Amino acid sequence: MTNSPLIRILSLLFFLFLISCNKDFKKDDYRAYFGGEVINPTNRYIYFSKDGVVIDTIPLQKNNTFFVEFDSLAPGMYTFMHEPEYQYVFFDKNDSIMVRLNSINFDESIIFCGRGDAKNNYLMETYLKDEAEKEKMFDIFDYDFKKFNANIDSTYNKNKKNYLLHKKEINWSKEFDLYARAELEFNYFSKKELYPIVHKLRTDEDVYEKLPPDYYNYRKNIDFNNVELSTYSPFVVYLSHLLNNLGAVKYHNHFSDVDLALTTNINKLNIADTLIRNKKVKNSILNNIAFSYLLEDQNMVNNQKFLKIYRKYSTDNSSKNEILKIENAIKLLKVGNKLPNINLFDKKGNLVSSDSIMNQKTVLFFWTKEALTHLAAAHKKVLAFKFEHPEYQYIAVNLDDDQKNWIDLLAKYKFDGIKEYRCANFEDAKNKWAITKIHRTLILDGNGKIKDAFTNLFEVKFTDKLK
């Protein structure tokens, strides 16, 4: 009975209650506490981070609970990660927060308790409401401007009423209000930025000229240089939509696809440099643009043109090195090159070099236990390709780090004819094969040389590349 979830939760809550009720916190005392329980853990750690930098690795106990006391924790927004998922948690001075979550239904299961719980539960509820709204949002982009504007204004006004109500009830700090208001405002602004782009894609109607003169007036009141928001998702997502909107090239038919991608992304770099003065915020946005561009466009000449502008504006040397790793990997993956060697495990746990198994026509694809739908769909696609093109060998590489879990998971499926391996060192594979997306697929020719290193099993004309 003492090991039941209810008893464990009550015990942690009681402990947090005792320490959080201490009335003797001094003005210069910034102690804080963070604990909780993970149901169905995927690993044995919680990673506690600030602005993308891990500041504490918290182990799970045998009963899947965790607890940490911070001698000094500056008030602000943090993230906690139980790989591969993460979520935000805000700490005011001397907060004592417990979180309960289930890895199977991560976001929907999160509940905060303890001192500081109310504001975090509000933010979580708002996030889930926004996510549910996104699921059914795209139809509104088909509306004419008047109907679209009325729809998003109505939703915004309801959300603002809810925000003001909770702000009064919880009486949260002005530091937390920055994030609560950003959640409200930037989701609304994102819809406005998306409307002309998505409306054109879905209806083929260009509404740019039909928008009222004051449509983008809200941009004038945005502080694009707020460092506190530089890694906060609603702000980062909004900036991405803004740059897509401002950087769009109107007369697409004047460019090939690769030149259009280059022009659009250089436009984004130029706009980000003009719009954002704060170096930290600017570097964060420039890196987002660079990562996205380099992984989508593989024209070597255009890559160098893009990187020349990127280096001109970016001052973040550490992140620049990450960009260069991707650039170097892409260079190695040119058509006609030999695929760089990495180590793999076979089902018996033997270490195998990729060189030894990829010396013929090959289709190489990837999967992870974190995306089971993709696992099944990708293998099903490959079995169909194998029937049409038996001259190829088909190799699936698992990117997870547990041999037993990999073998146990494969045993639940029947994928006869597909050779299965597991990546021995993901960082090495990522750096040599530029793996950042699970949908990446590589095709090798009869000599084991690269035919296409940046394709996708689910492309409509994928089989044309096998001929």
CSV table of C-alpha atoms in Angstrom, one decimal:
chain,number,residue,atom,x,y,z
A,1,MET,CA,0.0,0.0,0.0
A,2,THR,CA,2.9,2.4,0.8
A,3,ASN,CA,4.0,2.1,-2.8
A,4,SER,CA,0.7,3.2,-4.3
A,5,PRO,CA,0.7,6.4,-6.5
A,6,LEU,CA,-1.7,8.1,-4.2
A,7,ILE,CA,0.5,7.6,-1.1
A,8,ARG,CA,3.6,8.7,-3.0
A,9,ILE,CA,1.9,11.9,-4.2
A,10,LEU,CA,0.5,12.7,-0.8
A,11,SER,CA,3.9,12.2,0.8
A,12,LEU,CA,5.6,14.5,-1.7
A,13,LEU,CA,2.8,17.1,-1.3
A,14,PHE,CA,3.1,17.0,2.4
A,15,PHE,CA,6.8,17.5,2.3
A,16,LEU,CA,6.4,20.3,-0.2
A,17,PHE,CA,3.7,21.8,2.0
A,18,LEU,CA,6.0,21.8,5.1
A,19,ILE,CA,8.9,23.5,3.3
A,20,SER,CA,6.8,25.9,1.3
A,21,CYS,CA,5.0,27.1,4.4
A,22,ASN,CA,8.3,28.4,5.9
A,23,LYS,CA,7.6,32.0,6.7
A,24,ASP,CA,11.2,32.8,7.4
A,25,PHE,CA,12.5,33.1,3.8
A,26,LYS,CA,14.9,36.1,3.8
A,27,LYS,CA,15.0,38.7,1.2
A,28,ASP,CA,18.2,37.3,-0.2
A,29,ASP,CA,17.1,33.6,0.1
A,30,TYR,CA,16.2,32.2,-3.3
A,31,ARG,CA,15.8,28.5,-2.3
A,32,ALA,CA,13.2,26.6,-4.4
A,33,TYR,CA,12.0,23.1,-4.7
A,34,PHE,CA,11.0,20.9,-7.6
A,35,GLY,CA,9.7,17.4,-7.4
A,36,GLY,CA,7.1,15.0,-8.8
A,37,GLU,CA,6.3,11.6,-10.3
A,38,VAL,CA,6.6,10.2,-13.8
A,39,ILE,CA,4.2,7.5,-14.9
A,40,ASN,CA,5.5,5.1,-17.6
A,41,PRO,CA,8.9,6.7,-17.7
A,42,THR,CA,10.9,6.4,-20.9
A,43,ASN,CA,14.2,6.9,-19.2
A,44,ARG,CA,15.6,7.5,-15.6
A,45,TYR,CA,16.1,11.3,-15.8
A,46,ILE,CA,14.4,14.7,-15.7
A,47,TYR,CA,16.4,17.5,-17.4
A,48,PHE,CA,15.9,20.9,-15.9
A,49,SER,CA,16.8,23.8,-18.2
A,50,LYS,CA,16.9,27.5,-18.6
A,51,ASP,CA,17.0,29.0,-22.1
A,52,GLY,CA,17.9,25.7,-23.7
A,53,VAL,CA,20.8,25.0,-21.4
A,54,VAL,CA,20.5,22.1,-18.9
A,55,ILE,CA,21.2,23.3,-15.4
A,56,ASP,CA,20.4,20.1,-13.5
A,57,THR,CA,20.0,16.4,-14.4
A,58,ILE,CA,17.5,14.9,-11.8
A,59,PRO,CA,17.5,11.1,-11.5
A,60,LEU,CA,14.2,9.2,-11.0
A,61,GLN,CA,14.0,7.1,-7.8
A,62,LYS,CA,13.0,3.4,-8.0
A,63,ASN,CA,9.4,4.5,-7.4
A,64,ASN,CA,9.6,6.9,-10.4
A,65,THR,CA,9.5,10.0,-8.2
A,66,PHE,CA,12.1,12.8,-8.2
A,67,PHE,CA,13.0,15.8,-6.0
A,68,VAL,CA,15.6,18.5,-6.0
A,69,GLU,CA,16.3,21.5,-3.7
A,70,PHE,CA,17.9,24.5,-5.4
A,71,ASP,CA,20.0,26.5,-3.0
A,72,SER,CA,19.4,29.5,-5.2
A,73,LEU,CA,17.0,29.7,-8.2
A,74,ALA,CA,16.4,33.0,-10.0
A,75,PRO,CA,12.7,33.7,-10.7
A,76,GLY,CA,11.8,33.0,-14.3
A,77,MET,CA,10.7,30.5,-16.9
A,78,TYR,CA,12.4,27.1,-17.0
A,79,THR,CA,11.7,23.9,-18.9
A,80,PHE,CA,11.7,20.3,-17.7
A,81,MET,CA,12.3,17.4,-20.1
A,82,HIS,CA,11.6,13.7,-19.9
A,83,GLU,CA,12.9,12.8,-23.3
A,84,PRO,CA,11.7,13.3,-25.9
A,85,GLU,CA,9.0,15.6,-24.4
A,86,TYR,CA,9.4,18.9,-22.6
A,87,GLN,CA,7.2,21.5,-21.0
A,88,TYR,CA,7.5,24.9,-19.3
A,89,VAL,CA,7.4,25.7,-15.6
A,90,PHE,CA,7.7,29.2,-14.0
A,91,PHE,CA,9.3,29.7,-10.6
A,92,ASP,CA,8.7,32.8,-8.5
A,93,LYS,CA,11.0,33.3,-5.5
A,94,ASN,CA,10.9,30.3,-3.1
A,95,ASP,CA,8.3,28.4,-5.1
A,96,SER,CA,7.9,24.6,-4.2
A,97,ILE,CA,6.4,22.9,-7.2
A,98,MET,CA,5.5,19.3,-7.8
A,99,VAL,CA,4.5,17.9,-11.2
A,100,ARG,CA,2.8,14.6,-12.0
A,101,LEU,CA,2.9,13.4,-15.6
A,102,ASN,CA,2.4,10.3,-17.8
A,103,SER,CA,4.9,9.9,-20.6
A,104,ILE,CA,2.2,8.2,-22.8
A,105,ASN,CA,0.1,11.3,-22.8
A,106,PHE,CA,2.7,13.8,-21.7
A,107,ASP,CA,1.1,17.3,-22.1
A,108,GLU,CA,-2.5,16.3,-21.3
A,109,SER,CA,-1.4,14.5,-18.1
A,110,ILE,CA,0.6,17.3,-16.5
A,111,ILE,CA,-0.7,18.5,-13.1
A,112,PHE,CA,1.2,21.0,-10.9
A,113,CYS,CA,0.8,21.1,-7.1
A,114,GLY,CA,2.4,23.0,-4.3
A,115,ARG,CA,3.4,26.6,-3.9
A,116,GLY,CA,3.4,28.2,-7.3
A,117,ASP,CA,1.0,25.7,-8.9
A,118,ALA,CA,-1.9,27.9,-9.9
A,119,LYS,CA,-0.1,30.0,-12.4
A,120,ASN,CA,1.6,27.0,-14.0
A,121,ASN,CA,-1.7,25.1,-14.2
A,122,TYR,CA,-3.2,28.1,-15.9
A,123,LEU,CA,-0.4,28.2,-18.5
A,124,MET,CA,-0.8,24.5,-19.1
A,125,GLU,CA,-4.5,24.7,-19.6
A,126,THR,CA,-4.1,27.6,-22.0
A,127,TYR,CA,-1.4,25.7,-23.9
A,128,LEU,CA,-3.7,22.7,-24.3
A,129,LYS,CA,-6.6,24.9,-25.4
A,130,ASP,CA,-4.4,26.6,-28.0
A,131,GLU,CA,-3.2,23.2,-29.3
A,132,ALA,CA,-6.8,21.9,-29.6
A,133,GLU,CA,-7.7,25.1,-31.4
A,134,LYS,CA,-4.9,24.6,-33.9
A,135,GLU,CA,-6.3,21.2,-34.8
A,136,LYS,CA,-9.4,22.8,-36.3
A,137,MET,CA,-7.9,26.2,-37.3
A,138,PHE,CA,-7.0,25.7,-40.9
A,139,ASP,CA,-10.6,25.9,-42.2
A,140,ILE,CA,-10.8,29.5,-41.0
A,141,PHE,CA,-8.1,30.5,-43.4
A,142,ASP,CA,-10.5,29.7,-46.3
A,143,TYR,CA,-12.8,32.5,-45.1
A,144,ASP,CA,-13.0,35.9,-46.7
A,145,PHE,CA,-11.2,38.6,-44.7
A,146,LYS,CA,-14.3,39.9,-42.9
A,147,LYS,CA,-15.4,36.4,-41.7
A,148,PHE,CA,-11.8,35.4,-40.8
A,149,ASN,CA,-11.2,38.6,-38.8
A,150,ALA,CA,-14.5,38.2,-36.9
A,151,ASN,CA,-13.7,34.6,-36.0
A,152,ILE,CA,-10.2,35.2,-34.6
A,153,ASP,CA,-11.3,38.4,-32.8
A,154,SER,CA,-14.1,36.5,-31.1
A,155,THR,CA,-11.7,33.8,-30.0
A,156,TYR,CA,-9.1,36.3,-28.8
A,157,ASN,CA,-11.7,38.2,-26.8
A,158,LYS,CA,-12.8,35.0,-25.0
A,159,ASN,CA,-9.2,34.1,-24.3
A,160,LYS,CA,-8.4,37.6,-23.0
A,161,LYS,CA,-11.4,37.5,-20.7
A,162,ASN,CA,-10.1,34.2,-19.3
A,163,TYR,CA,-6.6,35.7,-18.9
A,164,LEU,CA,-7.8,38.7,-17.0
A,165,LEU,CA,-10.0,36.6,-14.7
A,166,HIS,CA,-7.1,34.3,-13.8
A,167,LYS,CA,-4.7,37.2,-13.5
A,168,LYS,CA,-6.9,38.8,-10.9
A,169,GLU,CA,-7.7,35.5,-9.0
A,170,ILE,CA,-4.1,34.3,-8.9
A,171,ASN,CA,-2.5,37.7,-8.5
A,172,TRP,CA,0.6,36.5,-10.3
A,173,SER,CA,3.8,38.5,-10.6
A,174,LYS,CA,4.6,40.9,-13.4
A,175,GLU,CA,7.5,38.6,-14.4
A,176,PHE,CA,5.0,35.7,-15.0
A,177,ASP,CA,2.6,38.0,-16.7
A,178,LEU,CA,5.1,38.6,-19.5
A,179,TYR,CA,4.7,34.9,-20.4
A,180,ALA,CA,0.9,34.6,-19.8
A,181,ARG,CA,0.3,37.7,-22.0
A,182,ALA,CA,2.7,36.4,-24.6
A,183,GLU,CA,0.8,33.1,-24.8
A,184,LEU,CA,-2.4,35.1,-25.4
A,185,GLU,CA,-1.1,37.7,-27.8
A,186,PHE,CA,1.4,35.8,-30.0
A,187,ASN,CA,-1.1,33.0,-30.8
A,188,TYR,CA,-3.5,35.7,-32.0
A,189,PHE,CA,-0.8,37.5,-34.0
A,190,SER,CA,0.4,34.3,-35.6
A,191,LYS,CA,-3.0,33.8,-37.1
A,192,LYS,CA,-2.9,37.2,-38.6
A,193,GLU,CA,0.5,36.6,-40.1
A,194,LEU,CA,-0.6,33.2,-41.5
A,195,TYR,CA,-3.8,34.3,-43.0
A,196,PRO,CA,-2.7,35.8,-46.4
A,197,ILE,CA,-0.1,33.0,-46.9
A,198,VAL,CA,-2.4,30.1,-46.1
A,199,HIS,CA,-5.4,31.6,-47.7
A,200,LYS,CA,-3.4,31.9,-51.0
A,201,LEU,CA,-2.3,28.3,-50.7
A,202,ARG,CA,-5.7,26.9,-50.0
A,203,THR,CA,-7.9,29.1,-52.2
A,204,ASP,CA,-5.5,30.5,-54.8
A,205,GLU,CA,-6.8,34.0,-53.9
A,206,ASP,CA,-4.3,36.7,-53.2
A,207,VAL,CA,-5.7,38.8,-50.4
A,208,TYR,CA,-2.6,40.9,-49.6
A,209,GLU,CA,-4.0,43.9,-51.5
A,210,LYS,CA,-7.4,43.5,-49.9
A,211,LEU,CA,-6.2,43.7,-46.2
A,212,PRO,CA,-7.1,47.0,-44.5
A,213,PRO,CA,-4.2,49.5,-44.0
A,214,ASP,CA,-4.1,49.0,-40.2
A,215,TYR,CA,-4.1,45.2,-40.4
A,216,TYR,CA,-0.5,44.9,-39.3
A,217,ASN,CA,-0.5,47.7,-36.8
A,218,TYR,CA,0.0,45.3,-33.9
A,219,ARG,CA,3.6,44.8,-35.1
A,220,LYS,CA,4.4,48.4,-33.9
A,221,ASN,CA,3.9,47.4,-30.3
A,222,ILE,CA,6.0,44.2,-30.2
A,223,ASP,CA,9.3,44.3,-28.4
A,224,PHE,CA,11.4,42.1,-30.7
A,225,ASN,CA,14.4,42.5,-28.4
A,226,ASN,CA,13.0,41.0,-25.2
A,227,VAL,CA,15.6,38.5,-24.1
A,228,GLU,CA,13.2,36.8,-21.7
A,229,LEU,CA,11.1,35.7,-24.6
A,230,SER,CA,13.9,34.7,-26.9
A,231,THR,CA,13.4,30.9,-26.3
A,232,TYR,CA,9.7,31.0,-25.4
A,233,SER,CA,7.7,29.0,-28.0
A,234,PRO,CA,4.7,31.3,-28.7
A,235,PHE,CA,7.2,34.2,-29.4
A,236,VAL,CA,9.6,32.1,-31.5
A,237,VAL,CA,6.7,30.6,-33.5
A,238,TYR,CA,5.3,34.0,-34.1
A,239,LEU,CA,8.6,35.4,-35.3
A,240,SER,CA,8.9,32.4,-37.7
A,241,HIS,CA,5.5,33.3,-39.2
A,242,LEU,CA,6.3,37.0,-39.4
A,243,LEU,CA,9.6,36.3,-41.2
A,244,ASN,CA,7.8,33.9,-43.6
A,245,ASN,CA,5.3,36.6,-44.4
A,246,LEU,CA,7.8,39.5,-44.8
A,247,GLY,CA,10.4,37.3,-46.6
A,248,ALA,CA,8.0,35.8,-49.1
A,249,VAL,CA,8.8,36.5,-52.8
A,250,LYS,CA,5.7,37.7,-54.6
A,251,TYR,CA,6.5,36.7,-58.2
A,252,HIS,CA,7.4,33.0,-57.7
A,253,ASN,CA,7.5,32.1,-61.4
A,254,HIS,CA,10.7,34.2,-61.8
A,255,PHE,CA,12.7,31.6,-59.8
A,256,SER,CA,13.4,27.9,-59.8
A,257,ASP,CA,12.4,26.1,-56.6
A,258,VAL,CA,16.0,26.1,-55.2
A,259,ASP,CA,16.6,29.8,-56.1
A,260,LEU,CA,13.2,30.7,-54.6
A,261,ALA,CA,14.2,29.0,-51.3
A,262,LEU,CA,17.6,30.8,-51.3
A,263,THR,CA,16.0,34.2,-52.0
A,264,THR,CA,13.3,33.8,-49.4
A,265,ASN,CA,15.7,32.7,-46.7
A,266,ILE,CA,18.2,35.4,-47.4
A,267,ASN,CA,15.3,37.8,-47.2
A,268,LYS,CA,14.5,36.4,-43.7
A,269,LEU,CA,18.1,36.9,-42.6
A,270,ASN,CA,18.1,40.5,-43.8
A,271,ILE,CA,14.8,41.3,-42.1
A,272,ALA,CA,15.9,39.6,-38.8
A,273,ASP,CA,19.1,41.7,-38.8
A,274,THR,CA,17.1,44.9,-39.4
A,275,LEU,CA,14.3,44.1,-37.0
A,276,ILE,CA,16.2,42.7,-34.0
A,277,ARG,CA,19.0,44.6,-32.2
A,278,ASN,CA,19.5,42.4,-29.2
A,279,LYS,CA,22.3,39.9,-30.1
A,280,LYS,CA,20.9,37.0,-28.1
A,281,VAL,CA,17.5,37.2,-29.6
A,282,LYS,CA,18.9,37.9,-33.1
A,283,ASN,CA,21.3,34.9,-32.9
A,284,SER,CA,18.5,32.6,-31.8
A,285,ILE,CA,16.3,33.6,-34.8
A,286,LEU,CA,19.2,33.5,-37.3
A,287,ASN,CA,20.1,30.0,-36.1
A,288,ASN,CA,16.4,28.8,-36.5
A,289,ILE,CA,16.4,30.2,-40.1
A,290,ALA,CA,19.8,28.5,-40.9
A,291,PHE,CA,18.9,25.1,-39.4
A,292,SER,CA,15.6,25.0,-41.4
A,293,TYR,CA,17.2,26.2,-44.6
A,294,LEU,CA,20.2,23.9,-44.6
A,295,LEU,CA,18.1,20.8,-44.0
A,296,GLU,CA,15.6,21.6,-46.7
A,297,ASP,CA,17.8,22.9,-49.6
A,298,GLN,CA,20.8,20.9,-50.7
A,299,ASN,CA,22.1,23.1,-53.5
A,300,MET,CA,25.8,23.4,-52.6
A,301,VAL,CA,26.3,26.7,-54.4
A,302,ASN,CA,23.2,28.2,-52.8
A,303,ASN,CA,24.2,26.9,-49.4
A,304,GLN,CA,27.5,28.9,-49.6
A,305,LYS,CA,25.6,32.1,-50.7
A,306,PHE,CA,23.2,31.7,-47.8
A,307,LEU,CA,26.0,30.9,-45.2
A,308,LYS,CA,27.9,34.0,-46.3
A,309,ILE,CA,25.0,36.2,-45.3
A,310,TYR,CA,24.4,34.1,-42.1
A,311,ARG,CA,28.0,34.6,-41.0
A,312,LYS,CA,27.8,38.3,-41.7
A,313,TYR,CA,25.0,38.7,-39.1
A,314,SER,CA,25.5,36.0,-36.6
A,315,THR,CA,27.8,36.5,-33.6
A,316,ASP,CA,27.0,33.3,-31.8
A,317,ASN,CA,30.2,31.2,-32.3
A,318,SER,CA,29.0,28.1,-30.5
A,319,SER,CA,25.8,27.8,-32.4
A,320,LYS,CA,27.6,28.7,-35.6
A,321,ASN,CA,29.7,25.6,-35.0
A,322,GLU,CA,26.6,23.5,-34.9
A,323,ILE,CA,25.5,25.1,-38.2
A,324,LEU,CA,28.9,24.3,-39.7
A,325,LYS,CA,28.6,20.6,-38.6
A,326,ILE,CA,25.4,20.4,-40.6
A,327,GLU,CA,27.1,22.2,-43.5
A,328,ASN,CA,30.0,19.8,-43.4
A,329,ALA,CA,27.8,16.8,-43.2
A,330,ILE,CA,25.8,18.0,-46.2
A,331,LYS,CA,29.1,18.4,-48.2
A,332,LEU,CA,30.0,14.8,-47.4
A,333,LEU,CA,26.6,13.6,-48.7
A,334,LYS,CA,26.9,14.9,-52.2
A,335,VAL,CA,25.7,12.6,-55.1
A,336,GLY,CA,28.5,10.2,-56.1
A,337,ASN,CA,30.3,10.4,-52.7
A,338,LYS,CA,30.8,7.3,-50.6
A,339,LEU,CA,28.5,7.3,-47.6
A,340,PRO,CA,30.6,8.1,-44.4
A,341,ASN,CA,31.1,5.1,-42.2
A,342,ILE,CA,29.3,4.7,-38.8
A,343,ASN,CA,28.9,1.8,-36.4
A,344,LEU,CA,25.6,-0.1,-36.1
A,345,PHE,CA,24.4,-3.0,-33.9
A,346,ASP,CA,22.8,-6.0,-35.4
A,347,LYS,CA,20.0,-8.0,-33.6
A,348,LYS,CA,22.6,-10.2,-31.9
A,349,GLY,CA,24.4,-7.2,-30.4
A,350,ASN,CA,27.4,-7.4,-32.8
A,351,LEU,CA,29.0,-4.2,-33.8
A,352,VAL,CA,28.8,-3.7,-37.6
A,353,SER,CA,30.4,-1.0,-39.8
A,354,SER,CA,28.0,0.6,-42.2
A,355,ASP,CA,30.7,0.2,-44.9
A,356,SER,CA,30.4,-3.5,-44.7
A,357,ILE,CA,26.7,-3.7,-45.5
A,358,MET,CA,26.1,-0.8,-47.9
A,359,ASN,CA,28.1,-1.8,-51.0
A,360,GLN,CA,25.1,-2.3,-53.3
A,361,LYS,CA,21.9,-0.7,-54.3
A,362,THR,CA,20.3,0.4,-51.0
A,363,VAL,CA,17.4,2.3,-49.5
A,364,LEU,CA,18.2,3.4,-46.0
A,365,PHE,CA,15.6,4.8,-43.6
A,366,PHE,CA,15.2,5.6,-39.9
A,367,TRP,CA,12.8,5.1,-37.1
A,368,THR,CA,12.4,5.4,-33.3
A,369,LYS,CA,10.1,4.0,-30.6
A,370,GLU,CA,8.9,7.6,-30.0
A,371,ALA,CA,7.1,7.6,-33.3
A,372,LEU,CA,5.4,4.2,-33.6
A,373,THR,CA,3.0,5.4,-36.3
A,374,HIS,CA,6.0,6.3,-38.5
A,375,LEU,CA,7.6,3.0,-37.7
A,376,ALA,CA,4.7,1.0,-39.1
A,377,ALA,CA,4.0,3.3,-42.0
A,378,ALA,CA,7.6,3.5,-43.1
A,379,HIS,CA,8.1,-0.3,-43.0
A,380,LYS,CA,4.8,-0.8,-44.9
A,381,LYS,CA,5.9,1.6,-47.6
A,382,VAL,CA,9.3,-0.2,-47.9
A,383,LEU,CA,7.7,-3.6,-48.2
A,384,ALA,CA,5.7,-2.3,-51.2
A,385,PHE,CA,8.9,-0.8,-52.7
A,386,LYS,CA,10.7,-4.1,-52.2
A,387,PHE,CA,8.0,-5.8,-54.3
A,388,GLU,CA,8.4,-3.3,-57.1
A,389,HIS,CA,12.2,-3.0,-56.9
A,390,PRO,CA,13.7,-6.2,-55.5
A,391,GLU,CA,17.1,-5.2,-56.9
A,392,TYR,CA,17.5,-2.9,-53.8
A,393,GLN,CA,18.3,-4.0,-50.3
A,394,TYR,CA,16.2,-2.1,-47.7
A,395,ILE,CA,17.9,-1.2,-44.4
A,396,ALA,CA,16.0,0.2,-41.4
A,397,VAL,CA,18.2,2.0,-38.7
A,398,ASN,CA,16.7,2.5,-35.3
A,399,LEU,CA,17.9,5.6,-33.5
A,400,ASP,CA,17.1,4.6,-29.9
A,401,ASP,CA,19.8,3.6,-27.3
A,402,ASP,CA,18.3,0.4,-25.8
A,403,GLN,CA,19.1,-2.9,-27.5
A,404,LYS,CA,16.6,-5.0,-25.6
A,405,ASN,CA,13.7,-2.5,-26.1
A,406,TRP,CA,14.6,-2.4,-29.8
A,407,ILE,CA,14.5,-6.2,-30.2
A,408,ASP,CA,11.3,-6.5,-28.1
A,409,LEU,CA,9.6,-3.9,-30.2
A,410,LEU,CA,10.6,-5.5,-33.5
A,411,ALA,CA,9.2,-8.8,-32.3
A,412,LYS,CA,5.7,-7.3,-32.3
A,413,TYR,CA,5.9,-6.8,-36.1
A,414,LYS,CA,6.5,-8.9,-39.2
A,415,PHE,CA,8.9,-7.0,-41.5
A,416,ASP,CA,10.4,-9.9,-43.5
A,417,GLY,CA,12.9,-8.8,-46.1
A,418,ILE,CA,13.9,-5.6,-44.4
A,419,LYS,CA,17.4,-5.6,-42.7
A,420,GLU,CA,17.2,-4.1,-39.2
A,421,TYR,CA,20.1,-2.4,-37.4
A,422,ARG,CA,20.4,0.0,-34.5
A,423,CYS,CA,22.5,3.1,-34.4
A,424,ALA,CA,25.5,2.6,-32.0
A,425,ASN,CA,26.3,6.4,-31.6
A,426,PHE,CA,23.5,8.8,-32.5
A,427,GLU,CA,25.7,11.9,-32.3
A,428,ASP,CA,28.2,10.3,-34.7
A,429,ALA,CA,25.4,9.4,-37.1
A,430,LYS,CA,23.8,12.8,-36.8
A,431,ASN,CA,27.1,14.6,-37.6
A,432,LYS,CA,28.1,12.3,-40.5
A,433,TRP,CA,24.7,11.7,-42.1
A,434,ALA,CA,22.9,15.0,-41.1
A,435,ILE,CA,20.1,13.1,-39.4
A,436,THR,CA,17.8,15.6,-37.8
A,437,LYS,CA,14.4,14.4,-39.2
A,438,ILE,CA,13.0,11.0,-38.8
A,439,HIS,CA,11.6,11.0,-42.3
A,440,ARG,CA,15.1,11.2,-43.9
A,441,THR,CA,15.8,8.5,-46.5
A,442,LEU,CA,19.0,7.8,-48.4
A,443,ILE,CA,19.4,6.0,-51.7
A,444,LEU,CA,22.7,4.3,-52.7
A,445,ASP,CA,23.6,3.1,-56.2
A,446,GLY,CA,25.0,-0.2,-57.3
A,447,ASN,CA,28.5,0.7,-56.1
A,448,GLY,CA,27.2,1.8,-52.7
A,449,LYS,CA,27.7,5.5,-53.7
A,450,ILE,CA,25.2,8.2,-52.8
A,451,LYS,CA,22.4,8.6,-55.3
A,452,ASP,CA,20.1,10.8,-53.1
A,453,ALA,CA,20.8,11.5,-49.5
A,454,PHE,CA,17.9,13.9,-48.9
A,455,THR,CA,14.7,12.2,-49.9
A,456,ASN,CA,11.6,10.9,-48.2
A,457,LEU,CA,9.8,7.5,-48.4
A,458,PHE,CA,6.5,9.4,-48.5
A,459,GLU,CA,7.3,11.6,-51.5
A,460,VAL,CA,4.7,11.1,-54.2
A,461,LYS,CA,7.3,10.2,-56.9
A,462,PHE,CA,9.8,8.4,-54.6
A,463,THR,CA,9.9,5.2,-56.8
A,464,ASP,CA,11.1,7.3,-59.7
A,465,LYS,CA,14.3,7.7,-57.8
A,466,LEU,CA,14.8,4.0,-57.7
A,467,LYS,CA,14.9,3.6,-61.5
